[in-house]
Tab-separated table of C-alpha atoms and ligand atoms in Angstrom:
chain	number	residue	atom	x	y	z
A	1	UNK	CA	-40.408	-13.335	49.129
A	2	UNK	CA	-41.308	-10.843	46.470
A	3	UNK	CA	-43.856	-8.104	47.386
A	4	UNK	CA	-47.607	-8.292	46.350
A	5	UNK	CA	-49.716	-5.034	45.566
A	6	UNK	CA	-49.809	-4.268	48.667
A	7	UNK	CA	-53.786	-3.708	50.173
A	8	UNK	CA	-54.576	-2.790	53.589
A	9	UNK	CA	-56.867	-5.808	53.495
A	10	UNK	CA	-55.928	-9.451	53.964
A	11	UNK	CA	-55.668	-11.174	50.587
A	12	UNK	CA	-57.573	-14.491	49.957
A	13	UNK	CA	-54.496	-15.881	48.975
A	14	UNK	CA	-52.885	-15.037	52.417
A	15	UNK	CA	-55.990	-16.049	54.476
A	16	UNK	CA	-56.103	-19.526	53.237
A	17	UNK	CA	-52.463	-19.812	53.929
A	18	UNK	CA	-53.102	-18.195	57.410
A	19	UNK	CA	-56.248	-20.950	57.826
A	20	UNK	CA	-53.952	-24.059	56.276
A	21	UNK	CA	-51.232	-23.140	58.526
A	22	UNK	CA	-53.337	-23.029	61.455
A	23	UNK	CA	-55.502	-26.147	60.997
A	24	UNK	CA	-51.980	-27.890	59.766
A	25	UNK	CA	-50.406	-27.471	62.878
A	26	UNK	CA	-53.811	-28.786	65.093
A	27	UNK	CA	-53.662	-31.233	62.778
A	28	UNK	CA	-50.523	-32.204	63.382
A	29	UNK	CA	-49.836	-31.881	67.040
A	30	UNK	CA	-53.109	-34.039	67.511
A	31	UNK	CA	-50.921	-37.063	66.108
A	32	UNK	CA	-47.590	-36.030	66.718
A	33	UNK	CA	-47.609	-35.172	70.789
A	34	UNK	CA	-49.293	-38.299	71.320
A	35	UNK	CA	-46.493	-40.492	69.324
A	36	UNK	CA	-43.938	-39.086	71.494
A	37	UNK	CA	-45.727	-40.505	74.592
A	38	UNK	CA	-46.459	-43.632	72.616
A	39	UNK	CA	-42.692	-44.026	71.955
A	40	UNK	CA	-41.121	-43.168	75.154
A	41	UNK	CA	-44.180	-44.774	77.766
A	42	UNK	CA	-42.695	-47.782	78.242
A	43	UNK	CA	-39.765	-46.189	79.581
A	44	UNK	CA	-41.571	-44.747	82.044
A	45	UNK	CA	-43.082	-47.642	83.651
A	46	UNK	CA	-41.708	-48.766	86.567
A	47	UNK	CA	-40.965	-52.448	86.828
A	48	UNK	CA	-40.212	-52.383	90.673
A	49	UNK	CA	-39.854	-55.868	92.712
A	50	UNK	CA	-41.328	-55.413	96.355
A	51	UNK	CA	-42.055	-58.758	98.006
A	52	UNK	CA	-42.048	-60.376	101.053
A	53	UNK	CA	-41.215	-64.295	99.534
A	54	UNK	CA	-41.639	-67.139	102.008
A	55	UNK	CA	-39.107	-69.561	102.719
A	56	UNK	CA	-41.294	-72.101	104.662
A	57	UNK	CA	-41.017	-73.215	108.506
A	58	UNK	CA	-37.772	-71.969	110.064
A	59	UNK	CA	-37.619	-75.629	111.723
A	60	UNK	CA	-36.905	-77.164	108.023
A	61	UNK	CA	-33.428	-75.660	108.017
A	62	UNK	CA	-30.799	-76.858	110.067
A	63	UNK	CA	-28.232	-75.355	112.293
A	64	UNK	CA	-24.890	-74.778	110.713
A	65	UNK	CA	-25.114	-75.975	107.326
A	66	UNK	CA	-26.525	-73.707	104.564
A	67	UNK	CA	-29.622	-74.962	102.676
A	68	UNK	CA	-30.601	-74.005	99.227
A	69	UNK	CA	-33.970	-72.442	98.823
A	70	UNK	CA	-35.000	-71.972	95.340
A	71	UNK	CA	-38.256	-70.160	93.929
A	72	UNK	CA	-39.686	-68.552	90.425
A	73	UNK	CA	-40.810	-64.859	90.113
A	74	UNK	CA	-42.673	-64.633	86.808
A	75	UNK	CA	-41.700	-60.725	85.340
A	76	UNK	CA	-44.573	-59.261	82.538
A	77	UNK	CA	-42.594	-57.328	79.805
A	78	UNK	CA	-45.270	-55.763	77.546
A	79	UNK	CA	-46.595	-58.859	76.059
A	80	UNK	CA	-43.903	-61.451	77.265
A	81	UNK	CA	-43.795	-63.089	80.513
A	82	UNK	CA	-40.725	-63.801	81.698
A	83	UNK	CA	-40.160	-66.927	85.184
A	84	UNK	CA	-36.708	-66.020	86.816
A	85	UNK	CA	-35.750	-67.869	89.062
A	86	UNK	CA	-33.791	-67.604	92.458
A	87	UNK	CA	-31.723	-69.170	94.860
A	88	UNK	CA	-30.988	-68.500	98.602
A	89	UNK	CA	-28.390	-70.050	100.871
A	90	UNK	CA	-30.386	-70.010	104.289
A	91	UNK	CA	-27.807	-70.588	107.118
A	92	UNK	CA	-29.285	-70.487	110.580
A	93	UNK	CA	-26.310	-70.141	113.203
A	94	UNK	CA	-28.257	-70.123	115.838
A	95	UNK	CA	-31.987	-70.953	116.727
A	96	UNK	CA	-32.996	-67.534	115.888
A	97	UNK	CA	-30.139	-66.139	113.864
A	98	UNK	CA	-30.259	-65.962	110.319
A	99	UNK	CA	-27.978	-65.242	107.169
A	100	UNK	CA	-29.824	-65.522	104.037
A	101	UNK	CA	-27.368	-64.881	101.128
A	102	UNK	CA	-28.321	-65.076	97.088
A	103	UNK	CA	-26.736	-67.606	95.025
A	104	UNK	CA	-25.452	-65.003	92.434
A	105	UNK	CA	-21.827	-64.589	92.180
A	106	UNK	CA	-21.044	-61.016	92.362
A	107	UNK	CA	-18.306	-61.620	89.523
A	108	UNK	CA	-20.214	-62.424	86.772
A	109	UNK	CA	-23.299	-63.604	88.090
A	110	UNK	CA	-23.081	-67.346	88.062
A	111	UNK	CA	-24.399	-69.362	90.358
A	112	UNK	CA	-22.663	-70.595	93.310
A	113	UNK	CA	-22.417	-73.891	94.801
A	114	UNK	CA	-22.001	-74.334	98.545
A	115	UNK	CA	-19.442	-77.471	98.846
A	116	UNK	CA	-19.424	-79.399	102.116
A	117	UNK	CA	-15.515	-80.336	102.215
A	118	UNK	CA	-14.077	-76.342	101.450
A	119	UNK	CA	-16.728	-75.092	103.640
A	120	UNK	CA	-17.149	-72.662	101.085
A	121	UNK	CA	-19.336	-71.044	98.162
A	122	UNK	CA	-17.928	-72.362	94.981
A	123	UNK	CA	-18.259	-70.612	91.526
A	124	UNK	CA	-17.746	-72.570	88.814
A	125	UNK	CA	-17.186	-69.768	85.702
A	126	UNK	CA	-13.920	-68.051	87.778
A	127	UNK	CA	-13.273	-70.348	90.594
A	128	UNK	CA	-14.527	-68.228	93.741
A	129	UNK	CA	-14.885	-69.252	96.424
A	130	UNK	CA	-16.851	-67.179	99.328
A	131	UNK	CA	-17.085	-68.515	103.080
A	132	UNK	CA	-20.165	-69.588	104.731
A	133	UNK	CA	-21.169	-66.148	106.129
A	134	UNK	CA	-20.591	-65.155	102.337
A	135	UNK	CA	-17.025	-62.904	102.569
A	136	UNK	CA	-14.747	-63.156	99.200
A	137	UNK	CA	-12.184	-65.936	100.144
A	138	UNK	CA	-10.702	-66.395	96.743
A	139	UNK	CA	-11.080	-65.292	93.395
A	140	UNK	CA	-12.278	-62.363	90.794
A	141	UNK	CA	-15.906	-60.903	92.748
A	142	UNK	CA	-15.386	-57.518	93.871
A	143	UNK	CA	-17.778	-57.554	97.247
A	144	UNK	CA	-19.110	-60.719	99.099
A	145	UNK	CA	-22.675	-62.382	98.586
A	146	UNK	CA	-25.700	-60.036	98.502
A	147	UNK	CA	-27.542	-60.278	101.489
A	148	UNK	CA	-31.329	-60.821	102.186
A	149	UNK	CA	-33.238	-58.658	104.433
A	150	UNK	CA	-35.682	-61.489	106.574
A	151	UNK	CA	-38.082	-61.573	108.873
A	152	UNK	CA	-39.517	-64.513	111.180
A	153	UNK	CA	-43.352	-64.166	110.615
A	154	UNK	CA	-45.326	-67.484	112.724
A	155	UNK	CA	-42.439	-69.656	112.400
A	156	UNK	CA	-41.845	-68.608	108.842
A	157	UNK	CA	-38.868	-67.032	107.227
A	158	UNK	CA	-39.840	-64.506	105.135
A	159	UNK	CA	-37.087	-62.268	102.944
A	160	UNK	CA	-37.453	-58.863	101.093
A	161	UNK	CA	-37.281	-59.153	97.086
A	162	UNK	CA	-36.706	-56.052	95.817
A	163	UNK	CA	-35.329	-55.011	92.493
A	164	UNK	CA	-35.716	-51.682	90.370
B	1	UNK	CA	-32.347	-14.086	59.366
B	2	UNK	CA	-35.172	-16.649	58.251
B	3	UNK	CA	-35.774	-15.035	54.706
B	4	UNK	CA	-31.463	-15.369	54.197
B	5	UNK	CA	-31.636	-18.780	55.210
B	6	UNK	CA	-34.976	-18.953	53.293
B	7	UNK	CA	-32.904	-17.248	49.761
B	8	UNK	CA	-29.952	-19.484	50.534
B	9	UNK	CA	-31.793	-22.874	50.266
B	10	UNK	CA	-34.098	-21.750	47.586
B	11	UNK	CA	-31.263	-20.518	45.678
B	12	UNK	CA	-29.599	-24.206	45.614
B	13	UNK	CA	-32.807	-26.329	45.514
B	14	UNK	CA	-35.559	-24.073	43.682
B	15	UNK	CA	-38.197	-24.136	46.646
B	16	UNK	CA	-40.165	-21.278	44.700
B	17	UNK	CA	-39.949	-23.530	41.245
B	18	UNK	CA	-41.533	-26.756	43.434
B	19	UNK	CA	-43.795	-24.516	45.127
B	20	UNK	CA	-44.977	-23.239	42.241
B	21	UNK	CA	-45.618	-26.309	39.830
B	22	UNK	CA	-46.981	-28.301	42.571
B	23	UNK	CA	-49.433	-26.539	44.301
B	24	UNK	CA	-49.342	-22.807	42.820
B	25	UNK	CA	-50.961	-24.518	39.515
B	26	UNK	CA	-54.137	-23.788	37.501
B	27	UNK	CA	-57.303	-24.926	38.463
B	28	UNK	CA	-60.706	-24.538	36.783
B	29	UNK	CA	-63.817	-23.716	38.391
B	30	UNK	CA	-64.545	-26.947	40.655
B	31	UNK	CA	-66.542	-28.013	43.834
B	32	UNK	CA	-65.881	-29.960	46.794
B	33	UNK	CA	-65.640	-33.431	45.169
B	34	UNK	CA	-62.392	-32.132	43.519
B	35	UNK	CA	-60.601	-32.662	47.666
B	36	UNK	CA	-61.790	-36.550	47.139
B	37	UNK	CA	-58.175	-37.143	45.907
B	38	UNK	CA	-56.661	-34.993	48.338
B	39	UNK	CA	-58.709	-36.370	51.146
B	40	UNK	CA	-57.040	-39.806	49.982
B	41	UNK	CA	-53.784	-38.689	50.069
B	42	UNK	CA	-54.109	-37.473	53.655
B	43	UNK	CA	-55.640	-39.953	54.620
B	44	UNK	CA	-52.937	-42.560	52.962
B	45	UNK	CA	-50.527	-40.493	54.837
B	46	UNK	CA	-52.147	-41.313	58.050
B	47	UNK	CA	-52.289	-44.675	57.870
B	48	UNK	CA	-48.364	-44.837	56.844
B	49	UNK	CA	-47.606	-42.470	59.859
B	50	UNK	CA	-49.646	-44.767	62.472
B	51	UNK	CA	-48.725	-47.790	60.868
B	52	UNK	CA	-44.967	-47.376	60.919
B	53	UNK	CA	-45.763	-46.185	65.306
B	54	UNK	CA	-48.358	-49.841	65.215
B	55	UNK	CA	-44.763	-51.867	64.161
B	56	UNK	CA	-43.051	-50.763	67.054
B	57	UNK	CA	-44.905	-52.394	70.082
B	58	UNK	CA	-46.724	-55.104	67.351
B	59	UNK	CA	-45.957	-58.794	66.656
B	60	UNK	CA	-46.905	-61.129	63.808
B	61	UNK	CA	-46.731	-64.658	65.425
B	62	UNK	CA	-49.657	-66.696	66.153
B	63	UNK	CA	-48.677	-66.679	69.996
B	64	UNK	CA	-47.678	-63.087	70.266
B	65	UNK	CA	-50.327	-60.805	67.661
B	66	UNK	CA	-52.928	-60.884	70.279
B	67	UNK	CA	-51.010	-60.237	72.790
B	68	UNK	CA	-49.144	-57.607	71.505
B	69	UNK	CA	-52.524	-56.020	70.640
B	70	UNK	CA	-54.204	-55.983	74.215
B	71	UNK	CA	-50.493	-54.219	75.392
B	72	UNK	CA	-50.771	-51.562	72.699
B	73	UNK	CA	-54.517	-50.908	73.797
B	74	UNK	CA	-53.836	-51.101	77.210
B	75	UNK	CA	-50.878	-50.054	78.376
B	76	UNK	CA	-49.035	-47.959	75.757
B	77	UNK	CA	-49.997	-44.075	76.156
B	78	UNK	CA	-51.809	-43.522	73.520
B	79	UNK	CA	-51.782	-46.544	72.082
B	80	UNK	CA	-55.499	-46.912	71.599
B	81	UNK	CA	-55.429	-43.326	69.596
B	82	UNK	CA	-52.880	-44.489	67.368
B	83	UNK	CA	-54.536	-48.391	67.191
B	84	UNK	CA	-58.011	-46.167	66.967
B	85	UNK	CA	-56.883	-43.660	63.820
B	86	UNK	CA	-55.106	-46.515	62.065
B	87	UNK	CA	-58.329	-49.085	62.596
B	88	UNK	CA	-60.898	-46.209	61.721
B	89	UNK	CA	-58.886	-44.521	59.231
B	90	UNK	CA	-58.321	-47.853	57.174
B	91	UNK	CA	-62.089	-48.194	56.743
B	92	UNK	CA	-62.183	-44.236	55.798
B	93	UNK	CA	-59.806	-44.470	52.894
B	94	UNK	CA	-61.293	-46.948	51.448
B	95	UNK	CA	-64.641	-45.190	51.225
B	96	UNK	CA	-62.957	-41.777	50.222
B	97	UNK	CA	-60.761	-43.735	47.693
B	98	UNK	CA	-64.077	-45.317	46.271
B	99	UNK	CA	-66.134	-41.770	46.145
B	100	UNK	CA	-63.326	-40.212	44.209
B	101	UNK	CA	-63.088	-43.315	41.404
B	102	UNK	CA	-67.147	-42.454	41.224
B	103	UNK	CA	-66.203	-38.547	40.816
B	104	UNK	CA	-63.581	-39.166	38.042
B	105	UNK	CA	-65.827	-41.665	36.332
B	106	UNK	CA	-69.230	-38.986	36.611
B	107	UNK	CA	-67.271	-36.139	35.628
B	108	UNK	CA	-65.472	-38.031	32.787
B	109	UNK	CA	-61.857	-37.449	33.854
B	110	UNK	CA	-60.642	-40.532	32.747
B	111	UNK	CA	-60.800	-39.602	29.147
B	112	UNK	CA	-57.828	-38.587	27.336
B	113	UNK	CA	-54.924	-37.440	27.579
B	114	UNK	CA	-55.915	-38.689	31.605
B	115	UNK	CA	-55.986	-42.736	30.588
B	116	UNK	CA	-53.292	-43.737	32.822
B	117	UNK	CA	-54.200	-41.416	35.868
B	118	UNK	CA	-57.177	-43.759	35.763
B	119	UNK	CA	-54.735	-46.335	35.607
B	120	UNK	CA	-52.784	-45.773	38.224
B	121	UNK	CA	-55.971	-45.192	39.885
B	122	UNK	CA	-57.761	-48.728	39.316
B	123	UNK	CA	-54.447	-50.049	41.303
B	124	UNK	CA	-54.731	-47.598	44.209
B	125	UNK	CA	-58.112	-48.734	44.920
B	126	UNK	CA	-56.871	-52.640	44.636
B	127	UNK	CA	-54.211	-51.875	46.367
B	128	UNK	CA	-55.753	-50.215	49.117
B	129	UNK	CA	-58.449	-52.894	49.343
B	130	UNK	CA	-55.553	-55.023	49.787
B	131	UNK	CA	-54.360	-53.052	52.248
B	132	UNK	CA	-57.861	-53.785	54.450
B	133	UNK	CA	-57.901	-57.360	53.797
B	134	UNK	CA	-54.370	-58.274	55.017
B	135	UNK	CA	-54.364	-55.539	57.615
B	136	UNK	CA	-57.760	-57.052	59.087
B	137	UNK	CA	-55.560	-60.293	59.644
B	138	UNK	CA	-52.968	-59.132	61.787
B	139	UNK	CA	-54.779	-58.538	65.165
B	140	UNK	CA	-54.896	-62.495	65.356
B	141	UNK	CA	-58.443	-62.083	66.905
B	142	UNK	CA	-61.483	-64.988	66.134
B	143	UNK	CA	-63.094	-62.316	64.327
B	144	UNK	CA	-59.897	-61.502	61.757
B	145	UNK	CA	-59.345	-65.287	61.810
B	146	UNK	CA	-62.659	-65.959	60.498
B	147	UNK	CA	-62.963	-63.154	57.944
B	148	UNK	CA	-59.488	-64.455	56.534
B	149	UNK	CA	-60.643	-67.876	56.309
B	150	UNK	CA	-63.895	-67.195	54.791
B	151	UNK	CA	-61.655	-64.615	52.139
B	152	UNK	CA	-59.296	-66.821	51.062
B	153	UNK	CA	-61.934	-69.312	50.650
B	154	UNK	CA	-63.915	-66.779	47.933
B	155	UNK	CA	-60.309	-66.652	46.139
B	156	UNK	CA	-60.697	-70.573	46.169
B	157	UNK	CA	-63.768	-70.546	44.201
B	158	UNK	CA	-61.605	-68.820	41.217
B	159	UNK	CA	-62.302	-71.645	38.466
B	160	UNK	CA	-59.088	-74.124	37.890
B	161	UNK	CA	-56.664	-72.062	39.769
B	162	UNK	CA	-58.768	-71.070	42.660
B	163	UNK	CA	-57.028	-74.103	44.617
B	164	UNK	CA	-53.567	-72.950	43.429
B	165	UNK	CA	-54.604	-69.302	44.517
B	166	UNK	CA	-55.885	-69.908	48.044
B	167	UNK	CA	-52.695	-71.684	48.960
B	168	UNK	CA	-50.597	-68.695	48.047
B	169	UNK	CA	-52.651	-66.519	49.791
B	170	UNK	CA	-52.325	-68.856	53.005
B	171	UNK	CA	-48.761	-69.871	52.302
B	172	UNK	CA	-49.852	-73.660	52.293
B	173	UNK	CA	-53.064	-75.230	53.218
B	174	UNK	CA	-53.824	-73.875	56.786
B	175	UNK	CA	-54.383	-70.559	57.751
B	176	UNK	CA	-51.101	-70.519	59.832
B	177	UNK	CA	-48.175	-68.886	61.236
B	178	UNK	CA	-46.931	-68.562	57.801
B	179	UNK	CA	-50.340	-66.655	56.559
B	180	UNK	CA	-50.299	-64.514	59.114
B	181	UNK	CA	-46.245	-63.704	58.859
B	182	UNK	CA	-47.511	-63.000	54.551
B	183	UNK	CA	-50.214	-60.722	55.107
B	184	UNK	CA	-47.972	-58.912	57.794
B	185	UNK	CA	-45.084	-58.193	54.838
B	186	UNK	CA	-48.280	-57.878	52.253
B	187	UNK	CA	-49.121	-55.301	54.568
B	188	UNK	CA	-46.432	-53.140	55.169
B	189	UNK	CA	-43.947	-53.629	52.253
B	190	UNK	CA	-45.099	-55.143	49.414
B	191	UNK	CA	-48.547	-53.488	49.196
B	192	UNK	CA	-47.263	-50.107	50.678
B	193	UNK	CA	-44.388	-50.112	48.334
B	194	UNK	CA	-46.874	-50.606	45.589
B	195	UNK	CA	-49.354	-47.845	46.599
B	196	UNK	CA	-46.269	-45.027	46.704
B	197	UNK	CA	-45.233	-45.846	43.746
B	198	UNK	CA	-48.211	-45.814	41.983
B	199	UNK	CA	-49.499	-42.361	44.005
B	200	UNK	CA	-46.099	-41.041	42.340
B	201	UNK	CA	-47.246	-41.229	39.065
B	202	UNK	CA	-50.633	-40.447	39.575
B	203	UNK	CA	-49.875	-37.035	41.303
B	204	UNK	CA	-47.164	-36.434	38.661
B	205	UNK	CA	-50.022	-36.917	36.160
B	206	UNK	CA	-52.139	-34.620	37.829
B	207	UNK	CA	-49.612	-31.978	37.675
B	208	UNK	CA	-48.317	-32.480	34.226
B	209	UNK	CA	-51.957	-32.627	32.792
B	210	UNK	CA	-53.715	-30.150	35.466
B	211	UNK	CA	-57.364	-30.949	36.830
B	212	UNK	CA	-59.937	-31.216	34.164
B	213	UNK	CA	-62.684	-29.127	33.927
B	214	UNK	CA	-66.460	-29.905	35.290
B	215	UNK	CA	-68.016	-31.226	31.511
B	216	UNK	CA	-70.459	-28.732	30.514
B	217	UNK	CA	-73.696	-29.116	28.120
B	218	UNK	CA	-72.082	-28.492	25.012
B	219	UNK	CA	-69.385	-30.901	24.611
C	1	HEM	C1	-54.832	-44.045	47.246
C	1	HEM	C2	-55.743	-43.665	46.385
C	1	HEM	C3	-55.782	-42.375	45.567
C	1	HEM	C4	-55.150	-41.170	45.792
C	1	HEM	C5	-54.240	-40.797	46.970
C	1	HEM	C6	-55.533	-40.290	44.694
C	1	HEM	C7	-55.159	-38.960	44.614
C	1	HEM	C8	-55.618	-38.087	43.616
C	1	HEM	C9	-55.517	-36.657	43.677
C	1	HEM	C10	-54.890	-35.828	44.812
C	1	HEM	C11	-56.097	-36.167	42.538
C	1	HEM	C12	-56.282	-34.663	42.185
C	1	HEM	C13	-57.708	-34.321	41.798
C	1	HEM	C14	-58.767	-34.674	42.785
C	1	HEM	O1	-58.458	-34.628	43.983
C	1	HEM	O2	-59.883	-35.021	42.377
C	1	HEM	C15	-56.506	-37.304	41.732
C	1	HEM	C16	-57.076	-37.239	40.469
C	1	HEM	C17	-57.527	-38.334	39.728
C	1	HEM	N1	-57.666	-39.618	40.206
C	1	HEM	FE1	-57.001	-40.292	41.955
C	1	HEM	N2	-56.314	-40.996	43.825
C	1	HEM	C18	-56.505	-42.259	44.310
C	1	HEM	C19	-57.271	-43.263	43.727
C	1	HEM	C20	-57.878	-43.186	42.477
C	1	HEM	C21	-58.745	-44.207	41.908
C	1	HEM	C22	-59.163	-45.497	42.634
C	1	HEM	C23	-59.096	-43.768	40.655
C	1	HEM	C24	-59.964	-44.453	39.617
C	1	HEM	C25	-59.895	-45.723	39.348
C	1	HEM	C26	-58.466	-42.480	40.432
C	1	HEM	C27	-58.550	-41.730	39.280
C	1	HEM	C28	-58.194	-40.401	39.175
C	1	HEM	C29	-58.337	-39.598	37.996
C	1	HEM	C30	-58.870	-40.067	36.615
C	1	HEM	C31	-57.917	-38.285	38.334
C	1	HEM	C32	-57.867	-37.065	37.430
C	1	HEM	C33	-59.022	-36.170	37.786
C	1	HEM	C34	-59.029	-34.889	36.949
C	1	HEM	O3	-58.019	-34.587	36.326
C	1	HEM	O4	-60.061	-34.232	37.027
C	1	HEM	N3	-57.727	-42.141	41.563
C	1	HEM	N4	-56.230	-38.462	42.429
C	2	FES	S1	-18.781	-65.364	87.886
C	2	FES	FE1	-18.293	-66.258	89.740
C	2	FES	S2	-16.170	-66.110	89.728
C	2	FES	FE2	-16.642	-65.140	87.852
């Protein structure tokens, strides 16, 4: 920029651009730091699943034969509430003995079936099929049936949701 | 290094030329109710900065507007501040717009050759009162419900047409899903896009035609 006359002193000219810039950039970072935490907060949330879900009395399941148990988790995403729901394959192999497998194929994430005559998990998207303790038999998924961590609480099954 | 890059670019896009017709003009001896305009513009600036952030966590359905609200206010960092400057700031514009109209008029300014800065001006302050009456809508609340009723009512009473008006306003009969989804594009298109254009010519006015001077006794 060209070269005033120059004077020892600050010029008016200079001090209001000194005083603009200053009060400018106040200005400024008063709305703009805030907007980047406005933008990027929900990101920061965490959405984390930690429940112990009851299953009911461990007497209503029988020995052997796996028995659906299906439930709704209701999810609040800003102003939208969201009801997933679950399913669990509760197979008691002994009195006290528990597998407690999700219903989600690990392929795709259908849901499975548990068919009497194969003695097997069926998908019906890929054809899978997954045995009773929940090991790949046939087909596409690439690890066997997630597992539930339980717990027998009072004669009640209880198993650990957890997601996030 | 800065004042290269600073030659280069003015060089190629005349930074000193804008610099100097826009804000390195004239100006005649004035007093504080000469920043009235300015004081708009910022303030019109504001309101299109926290608007455009409001659009990103708001919702303009009947079943989601409150909602959507009550998460901005609550849960969004920051979100009151932005909700709070946008809310206060609407009712702040339109009383700065209004004082500067009343400084134009008292000093005069509107005369000639300044006709259609006055103009563009008598749209800016519809336009912005616009601006507060769909705006007040959109938080879905009994309160904006109410008020929006009672307003589109008043346009009813319009003789012959008023009928004919009110259902435009509402987009039918009922104040409904579809008012609410009309004052929401009033609000940020059609009334926005109407306010920059007009502040375009209005500024380009004032720079073409400079500020007036305060009228003194002898004219
Ligand atoms: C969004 C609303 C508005 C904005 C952003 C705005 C902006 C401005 C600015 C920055 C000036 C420069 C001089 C000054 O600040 O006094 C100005 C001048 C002027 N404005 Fe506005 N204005 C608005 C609304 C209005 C309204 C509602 C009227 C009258 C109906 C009006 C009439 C005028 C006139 C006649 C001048 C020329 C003043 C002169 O040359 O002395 N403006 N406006
Ligand atoms: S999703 Fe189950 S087999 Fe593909």
């Amino acid at each position: 920029m060209a070269k005033k006359a120059s004077s020892p002193n600050l010029s008016r000219r200079d001090f209001s651009k000194i005083v603009m810039a200053f009060l400018g950039s106040i200005m400024g970072a008063f709305v703009g730091l805030p907007i980047i935490g406005y933008i990027i907060s929900p990101a920061l949330k965490t959405q984390k699943i930690d429940d112990w879900v009851s299953l009911g009395a461990l007497d209503g399941y029988p020995i052997g034969t796996p028995k659906l148990f299906s439930f709704t988790r209701t999810k609040v995403n800003g102003w939208e509430r969201t009801t997933n729901s679950f399913g669990v394959f509760v197979l008691r192999k002994s009195a006290s003995d528990l597998v407690v497998l999700s219903n989600v194929c690990t392929h795709l994430s259908c849901r499975v079936k548990w068919i009497e005559e194969n003695q097997a998990y069926v998908c019906p998207c890929h054809d899978a099929e997954f045995g009773i303790e929940g090991k790949v038999l046939y087909g596409p998924p690439p690890r066997p049936m997630d597992e539930y961590e339980f717990k027998i609480e009072d004669g009640n099954i209880l198993i650990h949701l957890t997601e996030g | 290094m800065a004042e290269k890059i600073y030659n280069w670019l003015d060089e190629r896009l005349g930074l000193e030329a804008i610099y100097g017709t826009v804000l390195d003009r004239k100006v005649p001896k004035v007093n504080w109710w000469f920043t009235l305009g300015s004081a708009s513009l910022f303030l019109a600036g504001m309101q299109a900065v926290t608007g455009i952030f409001l659009t990103m966590y708001y919702v303009p359905s009947p079943d989601k507007a409150y909602d959507s609200i009550q998460y901005i206010m609550n849960d969004v960092a920051f979100g009151w501040l932005i909700r709070g400057i946008h809310h206060w700031g609407a009712s702040l514009m339109v009383v700065i717009v209004f004082l500067h109209m009343l400084r134009t008029f008292f000093y005069g300014a509107y005369k000639y050759p300044r006709e259609i800065t006055w103009l563009t001006g008598t749209f800016l302050l519809l336009f912005t009162l616009g601006m507060g009456f769909t705006g007040y809508l959109l938080p879905w609340n009994q309160r904006s419900f109410w008020a929006t009723m009672v307003g589109t009512e008043i346009a009813g009473t319009v003789p012959l047409m008023g009928d004919f008006i009110l259902k435009v306003l509402r987009g039918g009969t009922d104040l409904s899903a579809v008012t609410l989804a009309r004052f929401f594009s009033a609000h940020i298109w059609i009334l926005p896009a109407g306010i920059v254009s007009m502040i375009s010519v209005h500024m380009y006015l004032i720079i073409r035609l400079g500020i007036s001077n305060i009228p003194s006794e002898e004219e």
